[in-house]
Short mmCIF file of N, CA and C and ligand atoms in Angstrom, two decimals:
data_model
loop_
_atom_site.label_atom_id
_atom_site.label_comp_id
_atom_site.label_asym_id
_atom_site.label_seq_id
_atom_site.Cartn_x
_atom_site.Cartn_y
_atom_site.Cartn_z
N MET A 1217 -1.72 -138.48 135.52
CA MET A 1217 -0.94 -139.65 135.98
C MET A 1217 -1.96 -140.51 137.08
N ASN A 1218 -2.15 -141.85 136.75
CA ASN A 1218 -2.65 -142.60 137.72
C ASN A 1218 -1.74 -143.07 138.52
N SER A 1219 -1.57 -142.55 139.91
CA SER A 1219 -0.24 -142.73 140.76
C SER A 1219 -0.19 -144.31 141.21
N VAL A 1220 -1.22 -144.86 141.32
CA VAL A 1220 -1.24 -146.36 141.93
C VAL A 1220 -0.53 -147.15 140.88
N PHE A 1221 -0.76 -146.92 139.66
CA PHE A 1221 0.01 -147.76 138.55
C PHE A 1221 1.48 -147.32 138.55
N MET A 1222 1.56 -145.92 138.50
CA MET A 1222 2.89 -145.45 138.26
C MET A 1222 3.86 -145.58 139.39
N ARG A 1223 3.27 -145.72 140.48
CA ARG A 1223 4.27 -145.77 141.58
C ARG A 1223 5.24 -146.92 141.61
N ARG A 1224 6.60 -146.63 142.00
CA ARG A 1224 7.63 -147.74 141.99
C ARG A 1224 8.62 -147.37 143.22
N SER A 1225 9.36 -148.25 143.32
CA SER A 1225 10.45 -147.95 144.49
C SER A 1225 11.61 -147.19 143.89
N VAL A 1226 11.82 -146.04 144.43
CA VAL A 1226 12.74 -145.13 143.87
C VAL A 1226 13.96 -144.99 144.99
N ARG A 1227 15.11 -145.34 144.57
CA ARG A 1227 16.34 -145.40 145.42
C ARG A 1227 17.64 -144.47 145.18
N GLU A 1228 17.32 -143.84 144.08
CA GLU A 1228 18.28 -142.83 143.63
C GLU A 1228 17.73 -141.43 143.55
N PHE A 1229 18.19 -140.58 144.30
CA PHE A 1229 17.58 -139.18 144.42
C PHE A 1229 18.48 -137.98 144.10
N ASP A 1230 17.88 -136.93 143.73
CA ASP A 1230 18.53 -135.70 143.25
C ASP A 1230 18.71 -134.85 144.45
N LEU A 1231 19.85 -135.02 145.16
CA LEU A 1231 20.10 -134.16 146.25
C LEU A 1231 20.17 -132.82 146.20
N THR A 1232 20.19 -132.19 145.08
CA THR A 1232 19.99 -130.67 144.93
C THR A 1232 18.73 -130.20 145.16
N LYS A 1233 17.77 -131.04 144.96
CA LYS A 1233 16.23 -130.53 145.07
C LYS A 1233 15.82 -131.16 146.33
N LYS A 1234 15.30 -130.34 147.23
CA LYS A 1234 14.61 -130.46 148.52
C LYS A 1234 13.36 -130.64 148.58
N ILE A 1235 12.63 -131.50 149.25
CA ILE A 1235 11.19 -131.44 149.50
C ILE A 1235 10.87 -130.59 150.66
N SER A 1236 10.03 -129.68 150.67
CA SER A 1236 9.68 -128.72 151.64
C SER A 1236 9.12 -129.59 152.75
N TYR A 1237 9.33 -128.94 153.94
CA TYR A 1237 8.56 -129.47 155.18
C TYR A 1237 7.10 -129.61 155.15
N GLU A 1238 6.39 -128.48 154.56
CA GLU A 1238 5.18 -128.39 154.22
C GLU A 1238 4.66 -129.78 153.55
N ALA A 1239 5.47 -130.06 152.31
CA ALA A 1239 5.11 -131.21 151.41
C ALA A 1239 5.30 -132.44 152.36
N LEU A 1240 6.15 -132.64 153.04
CA LEU A 1240 6.40 -133.88 153.86
C LEU A 1240 5.28 -133.80 154.95
N VAL A 1241 4.74 -132.80 155.39
CA VAL A 1241 3.40 -132.73 156.35
C VAL A 1241 2.39 -133.39 155.51
N GLU A 1242 2.14 -132.93 154.36
CA GLU A 1242 1.19 -133.30 153.38
C GLU A 1242 1.15 -134.72 153.26
N LEU A 1243 2.17 -135.19 153.06
CA LEU A 1243 2.37 -136.73 152.89
C LEU A 1243 1.82 -137.54 154.26
N CYS A 1244 2.15 -136.97 155.25
CA CYS A 1244 1.83 -137.55 156.49
C CYS A 1244 0.12 -137.33 156.64
N LYS A 1245 -0.20 -136.39 156.24
CA LYS A 1245 -1.91 -136.09 156.11
C LYS A 1245 -2.60 -137.13 155.29
N ALA A 1246 -1.88 -137.47 154.11
CA ALA A 1246 -2.29 -138.52 153.11
C ALA A 1246 -2.22 -139.73 153.94
N ALA A 1247 -1.25 -140.13 154.66
CA ALA A 1247 -1.16 -141.30 155.38
C ALA A 1247 -2.37 -141.50 156.22
N GLU A 1248 -2.57 -140.44 157.14
CA GLU A 1248 -3.55 -140.49 158.02
C GLU A 1248 -4.97 -140.54 157.43
N ALA A 1249 -5.13 -140.35 156.19
CA ALA A 1249 -6.38 -140.39 155.65
C ALA A 1249 -6.81 -141.97 155.25
N ALA A 1250 -5.74 -142.64 155.41
CA ALA A 1250 -5.93 -144.06 155.17
C ALA A 1250 -6.88 -144.85 156.07
N PRO A 1251 -7.45 -145.88 155.61
CA PRO A 1251 -8.58 -146.51 156.66
C PRO A 1251 -7.89 -147.25 157.69
N SER A 1252 -8.64 -147.29 158.86
CA SER A 1252 -8.06 -148.35 160.02
C SER A 1252 -9.29 -148.95 160.57
N ALA A 1253 -9.06 -150.01 161.10
CA ALA A 1253 -10.11 -151.07 161.84
C ALA A 1253 -10.90 -150.09 162.82
N ARG A 1254 -12.07 -149.91 162.63
CA ARG A 1254 -12.99 -149.29 163.61
C ARG A 1254 -12.53 -147.75 163.77
N ASN A 1255 -12.00 -147.34 162.77
CA ASN A 1255 -11.49 -145.95 162.74
C ASN A 1255 -10.48 -145.67 163.83
N GLN A 1256 -9.72 -146.86 164.38
CA GLN A 1256 -8.89 -146.63 165.76
C GLN A 1256 -7.58 -145.96 165.50
N LYS A 1257 -7.08 -145.79 164.21
CA LYS A 1257 -5.96 -145.06 163.93
C LYS A 1257 -4.80 -145.58 164.59
N GLY A 1258 -4.27 -145.23 165.63
CA GLY A 1258 -3.10 -145.72 166.44
C GLY A 1258 -1.87 -145.52 165.64
N ARG A 1259 -1.81 -144.38 164.93
CA ARG A 1259 -0.54 -144.08 164.17
C ARG A 1259 -0.05 -142.74 164.48
N ALA A 1260 1.24 -142.65 164.28
CA ALA A 1260 1.86 -141.15 164.30
C ALA A 1260 3.00 -141.18 163.45
N TYR A 1261 3.61 -139.92 163.13
CA TYR A 1261 4.52 -139.73 162.02
C TYR A 1261 5.60 -138.93 162.39
N ILE A 1262 6.74 -139.30 162.06
CA ILE A 1262 7.91 -138.27 162.22
C ILE A 1262 8.53 -137.86 160.79
N VAL A 1263 8.40 -136.62 160.61
CA VAL A 1263 9.04 -136.16 159.58
C VAL A 1263 10.60 -136.03 159.67
N LEU A 1264 11.32 -136.38 158.81
CA LEU A 1264 12.60 -136.67 159.07
C LEU A 1264 13.51 -135.69 157.75
N ASP A 1265 14.12 -134.56 158.24
CA ASP A 1265 14.89 -133.79 157.34
C ASP A 1265 16.27 -133.41 157.64
N ASP A 1266 16.64 -133.99 158.99
CA ASP A 1266 18.07 -133.90 159.45
C ASP A 1266 18.83 -135.04 158.95
N LYS A 1267 19.86 -134.58 158.14
CA LYS A 1267 20.56 -135.68 157.44
C LYS A 1267 21.46 -136.57 158.40
N LYS A 1268 21.76 -135.97 159.51
CA LYS A 1268 22.43 -136.89 160.40
C LYS A 1268 21.80 -138.01 160.93
N ILE A 1269 20.42 -137.72 161.18
CA ILE A 1269 19.39 -138.81 161.91
C ILE A 1269 19.32 -139.76 160.82
N ILE A 1270 18.98 -139.18 159.49
CA ILE A 1270 18.72 -140.22 158.27
C ILE A 1270 19.98 -140.98 158.01
N ASP A 1271 21.06 -140.44 158.08
CA ASP A 1271 22.23 -141.27 157.84
C ASP A 1271 22.34 -142.28 159.08
N GLU A 1272 22.12 -141.97 160.32
CA GLU A 1272 21.94 -143.02 161.39
C GLU A 1272 21.06 -144.25 161.06
N LEU A 1273 19.70 -143.79 160.49
CA LEU A 1273 18.72 -144.81 160.24
C LEU A 1273 19.26 -145.79 159.19
N SER A 1274 20.11 -144.97 158.31
CA SER A 1274 20.49 -146.05 157.09
C SER A 1274 21.27 -147.35 157.48
N SER A 1275 21.69 -147.44 158.60
CA SER A 1275 22.47 -148.54 159.16
C SER A 1275 21.52 -149.54 159.87
N VAL A 1276 20.46 -149.36 160.01
CA VAL A 1276 19.43 -150.27 160.77
C VAL A 1276 19.40 -151.73 160.09
N SER A 1277 19.38 -151.69 158.76
CA SER A 1277 19.00 -152.96 158.17
C SER A 1277 19.76 -152.70 156.84
N PRO A 1278 20.04 -153.91 156.12
CA PRO A 1278 20.67 -153.85 154.73
C PRO A 1278 19.97 -152.87 153.97
N GLY A 1279 18.55 -153.19 154.06
CA GLY A 1279 17.69 -152.53 153.04
C GLY A 1279 17.33 -151.10 153.30
N ALA A 1280 17.97 -150.61 154.51
CA ALA A 1280 17.76 -149.11 155.06
C ALA A 1280 18.90 -148.26 154.24
N LYS A 1281 19.77 -148.92 153.58
CA LYS A 1281 21.00 -148.24 153.07
C LYS A 1281 20.59 -147.26 151.99
N VAL A 1282 19.37 -147.32 151.38
CA VAL A 1282 18.88 -146.40 150.50
C VAL A 1282 18.71 -145.00 151.12
N LEU A 1283 18.57 -144.99 152.42
CA LEU A 1283 18.47 -143.77 153.12
C LEU A 1283 19.76 -142.90 153.13
N SER A 1284 20.98 -143.54 152.87
CA SER A 1284 22.15 -142.72 152.83
C SER A 1284 22.07 -141.85 151.40
N ASN A 1285 21.22 -142.26 150.48
CA ASN A 1285 21.06 -141.46 149.24
C ASN A 1285 20.01 -140.38 149.09
N CYS A 1286 19.51 -140.17 150.42
CA CYS A 1286 18.19 -139.18 150.45
C CYS A 1286 18.56 -138.27 151.77
N ASN A 1287 17.83 -137.17 151.56
CA ASN A 1287 17.90 -136.17 152.69
C ASN A 1287 16.60 -135.92 153.30
N THR A 1288 15.42 -136.66 152.78
CA THR A 1288 14.18 -136.57 153.57
C THR A 1288 13.44 -138.07 153.65
N ALA A 1289 12.72 -138.06 154.69
CA ALA A 1289 12.15 -139.49 154.90
C ALA A 1289 10.95 -139.14 156.01
N ILE A 1290 10.17 -140.18 156.12
CA ILE A 1290 9.02 -140.32 157.18
C ILE A 1290 9.32 -141.52 157.80
N ALA A 1291 9.14 -141.45 159.16
CA ALA A 1291 8.81 -142.61 159.88
C ALA A 1291 7.52 -142.94 160.44
N VAL A 1292 6.92 -144.16 160.15
CA VAL A 1292 5.61 -144.25 160.41
C VAL A 1292 5.59 -145.05 161.81
N ILE A 1293 4.83 -144.40 162.81
CA ILE A 1293 5.02 -145.06 164.35
C ILE A 1293 3.67 -145.59 164.83
N GLY A 1294 3.76 -146.92 165.24
CA GLY A 1294 2.55 -147.35 166.04
C GLY A 1294 2.41 -146.73 167.32
N SER A 1295 1.19 -146.46 167.77
CA SER A 1295 1.12 -146.10 169.18
C SER A 1295 0.61 -147.24 169.82
N ASN A 1296 0.50 -146.78 171.28
CA ASN A 1296 0.22 -147.92 172.31
C ASN A 1296 -0.88 -148.88 171.90
N PRO A 1297 -0.62 -150.00 171.48
CA PRO A 1297 -1.55 -150.98 170.76
C PRO A 1297 -2.65 -151.32 172.09
N GLU A 1298 -2.46 -151.10 173.43
CA GLU A 1298 -3.40 -151.33 174.45
C GLU A 1298 -4.44 -150.33 174.62
N ALA A 1299 -4.18 -149.27 173.88
CA ALA A 1299 -5.10 -148.22 173.92
C ALA A 1299 -6.16 -148.20 172.72
N LEU A 1300 -5.95 -149.39 171.87
CA LEU A 1300 -6.89 -149.49 170.77
C LEU A 1300 -8.06 -150.40 170.94
N SER A 1301 -8.84 -150.16 170.17
CA SER A 1301 -10.08 -151.11 170.21
C SER A 1301 -9.85 -152.40 169.52
N THR A 1302 -9.34 -152.43 168.59
CA THR A 1302 -8.85 -153.71 167.72
C THR A 1302 -7.32 -153.87 167.57
N PRO A 1303 -6.48 -154.01 168.54
CA PRO A 1303 -5.17 -153.90 168.39
C PRO A 1303 -4.60 -154.87 167.31
N HIS A 1304 -5.38 -156.12 167.17
CA HIS A 1304 -4.73 -157.13 166.27
C HIS A 1304 -4.76 -156.58 164.81
N MET A 1305 -5.51 -155.51 164.57
CA MET A 1305 -5.68 -154.79 163.30
C MET A 1305 -4.62 -153.74 162.97
N GLN A 1306 -3.82 -153.41 164.14
CA GLN A 1306 -3.22 -152.24 163.97
C GLN A 1306 -2.01 -152.34 162.86
N LEU A 1307 -1.48 -153.48 162.74
CA LEU A 1307 -0.51 -153.59 161.66
C LEU A 1307 -0.99 -153.38 160.30
N GLN A 1308 -2.23 -153.82 159.95
CA GLN A 1308 -3.03 -153.37 158.66
C GLN A 1308 -3.13 -151.92 158.66
N ASP A 1309 -3.51 -151.39 159.68
CA ASP A 1309 -3.89 -149.95 159.62
C ASP A 1309 -2.47 -149.20 159.23
N LEU A 1310 -1.39 -149.63 159.91
CA LEU A 1310 -0.13 -148.98 159.45
C LEU A 1310 0.32 -149.18 158.18
N SER A 1311 0.22 -150.21 157.58
CA SER A 1311 0.46 -150.54 156.24
C SER A 1311 -0.39 -149.82 155.25
N CYS A 1312 -1.48 -149.65 155.43
CA CYS A 1312 -2.33 -148.69 154.89
C CYS A 1312 -1.92 -147.18 154.77
N ALA A 1313 -1.39 -146.91 155.96
CA ALA A 1313 -0.81 -145.54 155.86
C ALA A 1313 0.39 -145.30 155.04
N VAL A 1314 1.33 -146.37 155.02
CA VAL A 1314 2.63 -146.27 154.29
C VAL A 1314 2.18 -146.12 152.96
N GLU A 1315 1.21 -147.09 152.53
CA GLU A 1315 0.84 -147.13 151.00
C GLU A 1315 0.23 -145.63 150.61
N ASN A 1316 -0.22 -145.19 151.38
CA ASN A 1316 -0.78 -143.89 151.10
C ASN A 1316 0.22 -142.80 150.87
N ILE A 1317 1.34 -142.84 151.79
CA ILE A 1317 2.46 -142.07 151.51
C ILE A 1317 3.14 -142.26 150.29
N LEU A 1318 3.22 -143.42 149.95
CA LEU A 1318 3.80 -143.80 148.46
C LEU A 1318 3.16 -143.43 147.38
N ILE A 1319 1.83 -143.41 147.42
CA ILE A 1319 0.90 -142.89 146.30
C ILE A 1319 0.78 -141.46 146.25
N GLU A 1320 0.53 -140.91 147.41
CA GLU A 1320 0.67 -139.29 147.33
C GLU A 1320 1.98 -138.79 146.95
N ALA A 1321 3.12 -139.36 147.35
CA ALA A 1321 4.52 -138.99 146.80
C ALA A 1321 4.60 -139.13 145.35
N THR A 1322 3.94 -140.16 144.91
CA THR A 1322 4.10 -140.16 143.40
C THR A 1322 3.29 -139.22 142.73
N GLU A 1323 2.13 -139.13 143.20
CA GLU A 1323 1.26 -137.98 142.64
C GLU A 1323 1.93 -136.64 142.52
N ARG A 1324 2.89 -136.41 143.40
CA ARG A 1324 3.53 -135.06 143.47
C ARG A 1324 4.75 -135.12 142.84
N GLY A 1325 5.24 -136.30 142.21
CA GLY A 1325 6.40 -136.39 141.52
C GLY A 1325 7.87 -136.67 142.39
N ILE A 1326 7.30 -137.11 143.58
CA ILE A 1326 8.30 -137.44 144.62
C ILE A 1326 8.72 -138.84 144.76
N GLY A 1327 9.92 -139.35 144.58
CA GLY A 1327 10.17 -140.77 144.57
C GLY A 1327 10.16 -141.10 146.03
N SER A 1328 9.93 -142.46 146.28
CA SER A 1328 9.77 -143.10 147.59
C SER A 1328 10.22 -144.54 147.49
N CYS A 1329 10.61 -144.83 148.62
CA CYS A 1329 10.93 -146.30 148.89
C CYS A 1329 10.41 -146.77 150.39
N TYR A 1330 9.78 -147.88 150.55
CA TYR A 1330 9.26 -148.41 151.79
C TYR A 1330 10.52 -149.15 152.29
N ILE A 1331 10.83 -148.81 153.42
CA ILE A 1331 11.81 -149.70 154.17
C ILE A 1331 11.13 -150.39 155.29
N GLY A 1332 11.13 -151.66 155.31
CA GLY A 1332 10.55 -152.58 156.42
C GLY A 1332 11.27 -152.50 157.68
N ILE A 1333 10.57 -152.30 158.78
CA ILE A 1333 11.18 -152.32 159.92
C ILE A 1333 10.38 -153.32 160.88
N TYR A 1334 9.25 -153.24 161.15
CA TYR A 1334 8.42 -154.33 161.92
C TYR A 1334 8.27 -155.47 161.02
N PRO A 1335 8.36 -156.60 161.41
CA PRO A 1335 8.13 -157.01 162.90
C PRO A 1335 9.83 -157.39 163.58
N LEU A 1336 10.87 -157.08 162.76
CA LEU A 1336 12.18 -157.43 163.33
C LEU A 1336 12.76 -156.80 164.61
N GLU A 1337 12.98 -157.26 165.60
CA GLU A 1337 13.03 -156.59 166.91
C GLU A 1337 14.07 -155.81 166.81
N ASP A 1338 15.25 -156.18 166.07
CA ASP A 1338 16.57 -155.63 166.31
C ASP A 1338 16.37 -154.18 165.64
N ARG A 1339 15.64 -154.24 164.37
CA ARG A 1339 15.41 -153.07 163.49
C ARG A 1339 14.54 -152.03 164.51
N ILE A 1340 13.54 -152.62 165.12
CA ILE A 1340 12.77 -151.58 165.77
C ILE A 1340 13.28 -150.97 166.92
N ASN A 1341 14.13 -151.85 167.62
CA ASN A 1341 14.80 -151.21 168.68
C ASN A 1341 15.79 -150.31 168.46
N SER A 1342 16.43 -150.24 167.31
CA SER A 1342 17.43 -149.56 166.59
C SER A 1342 16.78 -148.06 166.18
N CYS A 1343 15.67 -148.31 165.36
CA CYS A 1343 14.87 -147.07 165.11
C CYS A 1343 14.48 -146.48 166.27
N ASN A 1344 13.84 -147.20 167.29
CA ASN A 1344 13.25 -146.43 168.41
C ASN A 1344 14.22 -145.63 169.23
N GLU A 1345 15.57 -146.22 169.26
CA GLU A 1345 16.48 -145.46 169.95
C GLU A 1345 16.92 -144.30 169.16
N ILE A 1346 17.05 -144.36 167.92
CA ILE A 1346 17.80 -143.18 167.16
C ILE A 1346 16.50 -142.09 167.22
N LEU A 1347 15.37 -142.56 167.03
CA LEU A 1347 14.17 -141.61 166.91
C LEU A 1347 13.43 -141.25 168.17
N LYS A 1348 14.02 -141.77 169.39
CA LYS A 1348 13.59 -141.63 170.77
C LYS A 1348 11.99 -141.77 170.66
N VAL A 1349 11.68 -143.07 170.26
CA VAL A 1349 10.32 -143.50 170.28
C VAL A 1349 10.24 -144.51 171.66
N MET A 1350 9.38 -144.15 172.24
CA MET A 1350 9.30 -144.83 173.71
C MET A 1350 8.18 -145.90 173.76
N HIS A 1351 8.59 -147.04 174.32
CA HIS A 1351 7.68 -148.03 174.40
C HIS A 1351 6.49 -147.70 175.40
N PRO A 1352 5.15 -148.05 175.14
CA PRO A 1352 4.63 -148.83 174.06
C PRO A 1352 4.61 -148.51 172.55
N SER A 1353 4.82 -147.23 172.15
CA SER A 1353 4.86 -146.90 170.54
C SER A 1353 6.13 -147.49 170.15
N PHE A 1354 6.02 -147.76 168.78
CA PHE A 1354 7.08 -148.60 168.04
C PHE A 1354 7.19 -148.00 166.74
N THR A 1355 8.32 -148.08 166.15
CA THR A 1355 8.64 -147.75 164.82
C THR A 1355 8.14 -148.85 163.84
N PHE A 1356 7.22 -148.67 163.00
CA PHE A 1356 6.64 -149.71 162.11
C PHE A 1356 7.56 -149.78 160.74
N ALA A 1357 7.71 -148.58 160.06
CA ALA A 1357 8.36 -148.45 158.99
C ALA A 1357 8.92 -147.06 158.72
N LEU A 1358 9.92 -147.26 157.75
CA LEU A 1358 10.59 -145.87 157.27
C LEU A 1358 10.27 -145.65 155.65
N VAL A 1359 9.88 -144.38 155.33
CA VAL A 1359 9.82 -144.20 153.87
C VAL A 1359 10.88 -143.32 153.38
N ALA A 1360 11.75 -143.77 152.58
CA ALA A 1360 12.75 -142.84 151.87
C ALA A 1360 12.12 -141.92 151.12
N LEU A 1361 12.53 -140.51 150.77
CA LEU A 1361 11.76 -139.60 150.13
C LEU A 1361 12.75 -138.73 149.38
N GLY A 1362 12.54 -138.42 148.07
CA GLY A 1362 13.23 -137.29 147.42
C GLY A 1362 12.76 -137.36 146.06
N TYR A 1363 13.37 -136.11 145.26
CA TYR A 1363 12.99 -136.22 144.02
C TYR A 1363 13.96 -137.14 143.19
N PRO A 1364 13.48 -137.74 142.32
CA PRO A 1364 14.29 -138.98 141.56
C PRO A 1364 15.48 -138.36 140.72
N LYS A 1365 16.40 -139.13 140.92
CA LYS A 1365 17.73 -138.67 140.01
C LYS A 1365 17.42 -138.80 138.57
N GLU A 1366 16.78 -139.93 138.24
CA GLU A 1366 16.54 -140.33 136.70
C GLU A 1366 15.38 -139.41 136.46
N GLU A 1367 15.22 -139.22 135.00
CA GLU A 1367 13.85 -138.65 134.58
C GLU A 1367 13.05 -139.92 134.11
N ASN A 1368 11.78 -139.52 133.95
CA ASN A 1368 10.72 -140.59 133.81
C ASN A 1368 10.90 -142.04 134.60
N VAL A 1369 10.85 -141.97 135.75
CA VAL A 1369 10.87 -142.96 136.70
C VAL A 1369 9.64 -143.54 136.95
N PHE A 1370 8.65 -142.74 136.69
CA PHE A 1370 7.16 -143.28 136.99
C PHE A 1370 6.65 -143.69 135.84
N TYR A 1371 6.33 -144.96 135.67
CA TYR A 1371 5.62 -145.62 134.71
C TYR A 1371 5.11 -146.81 135.14
N ASP A 1372 3.88 -147.39 134.39
CA ASP A 1372 3.19 -148.44 134.68
C ASP A 1372 4.19 -149.71 134.37
N LYS A 1373 4.42 -150.53 135.57
CA LYS A 1373 5.32 -151.71 135.32
C LYS A 1373 4.73 -152.68 134.83
N GLY A 1374 3.46 -152.83 134.60
CA GLY A 1374 2.87 -153.95 134.17
C GLY A 1374 2.82 -155.04 134.95
N LYS A 1375 2.55 -154.99 136.25
CA LYS A 1375 2.77 -156.05 137.14
C LYS A 1375 1.46 -157.30 137.11
N TRP A 1376 0.36 -156.66 136.44
CA TRP A 1376 -0.85 -157.41 136.55
C TRP A 1376 -0.57 -158.63 135.57
N SER A 1377 -1.10 -159.72 135.97
CA SER A 1377 -1.30 -161.06 135.16
C SER A 1377 -2.72 -161.57 135.40
N ASP A 1378 -3.27 -161.96 134.36
CA ASP A 1378 -4.60 -162.38 134.33
C ASP A 1378 -4.67 -163.59 135.22
N ASP A 1379 -3.92 -164.57 135.55
CA ASP A 1379 -3.98 -165.76 136.31
C ASP A 1379 -4.13 -165.33 137.89
N LEU A 1380 -4.10 -164.23 138.04
CA LEU A 1380 -4.31 -163.62 139.49
C LEU A 1380 -5.84 -163.36 139.62
N LEU A 1381 -6.56 -163.44 138.59
CA LEU A 1381 -7.97 -163.04 138.82
C LEU A 1381 -8.90 -164.42 138.92
N HIS A 1382 -9.68 -164.14 139.90
CA HIS A 1382 -10.67 -165.15 139.98
C HIS A 1382 -12.11 -164.58 140.14
N HIS A 1383 -13.13 -165.37 139.81
CA HIS A 1383 -14.39 -164.93 139.65
C HIS A 1383 -15.35 -165.58 140.58
N ASN A 1384 -15.87 -165.03 141.49
CA ASN A 1384 -16.94 -165.55 142.65
C ASN A 1384 -16.14 -166.53 143.52
N ARG A 1385 -15.55 -167.50 142.99
CA ARG A 1385 -14.83 -168.60 143.85
C ARG A 1385 -13.14 -168.56 143.59
N PHE A 1386 -12.56 -168.96 144.33
CA PHE A 1386 -11.01 -169.32 144.12
C PHE A 1386 -10.87 -170.35 143.39
C1 FMN B 2381 7.14 -154.40 153.75
C2 FMN B 2381 8.12 -154.09 152.64
C3 FMN B 2381 9.35 -153.75 153.01
C4 FMN B 2381 10.47 -153.47 152.17
N1 FMN B 2381 11.51 -153.11 152.66
C5 FMN B 2381 12.53 -152.58 151.78
C6 FMN B 2381 13.76 -152.20 152.10
O1 FMN B 2381 14.10 -152.39 153.36
N2 FMN B 2381 14.68 -151.63 151.47
C7 FMN B 2381 14.30 -151.27 150.11
O2 FMN B 2381 15.21 -150.80 149.33
N3 FMN B 2381 13.15 -151.79 149.36
C8 FMN B 2381 12.16 -152.18 150.34
N4 FMN B 2381 10.87 -152.53 150.11
C9 FMN B 2381 10.48 -152.12 148.62
C10 FMN B 2381 10.43 -153.43 147.69
O3 FMN B 2381 11.76 -154.07 147.50
C11 FMN B 2381 9.85 -153.04 146.32
O4 FMN B 2381 8.44 -152.67 146.76
C12 FMN B 2381 9.51 -154.36 145.33
O5 FMN B 2381 10.96 -154.82 144.97
C13 FMN B 2381 8.86 -154.01 144.20
O6 FMN B 2381 9.10 -153.04 143.46
P1 FMN B 2381 8.40 -151.71 143.24
O7 FMN B 2381 7.97 -151.01 144.65
O8 FMN B 2381 9.32 -150.80 142.34
O9 FMN B 2381 7.22 -152.00 142.62
C14 FMN B 2381 9.88 -152.97 150.68
C15 FMN B 2381 8.70 -153.07 150.46
C16 FMN B 2381 7.50 -153.60 151.44
C17 FMN B 2381 6.18 -153.83 150.93
#
């Protein structure tokens, strides 16, 4: 399976199958293996397997409702931007980390869905409050995780189109 091509957003999970805490930690390690500007990192992770907290998070935005269908998730946290050498690159660093979670999850047969939080202040504040994330750290994104309800959810969606491709100059 080439996970980059097979990955897709999964929003329906088989709640009878649980992802182990250890596997969730491995997904965080995959996230932290992502590149970051000047290797500054500036990231932290919260493994979520408390259904009560996950249900609270499901109300932070319309798109977060997917969380009510799952019992595991990861919150990707940005750490103090002022402590970083290239703070203006922190958001890209965080995005790379989220993508690694999605790819590694796919590799393990785990379904995932990116839930956008940053830069919407009301969402950031709600997540920070629920997760006890203190300023200047901030919640960047949530990832819903679980074994897919449907079989064969991973397939190449054929997103590529040849007109996206340019050679040497745009
Ligand atoms: C920055 C970002 C924010 C997203 N936020 C949400 C969200 O809040 N809820 C959700 O269900 N999906 C969310 N998604 C998933 C997109 O809807 C999904 O990636 C897109 O429709 C393409 O489908 P695919 O992931 O199956 O290829 C988000 C994706 C990104 C990259």
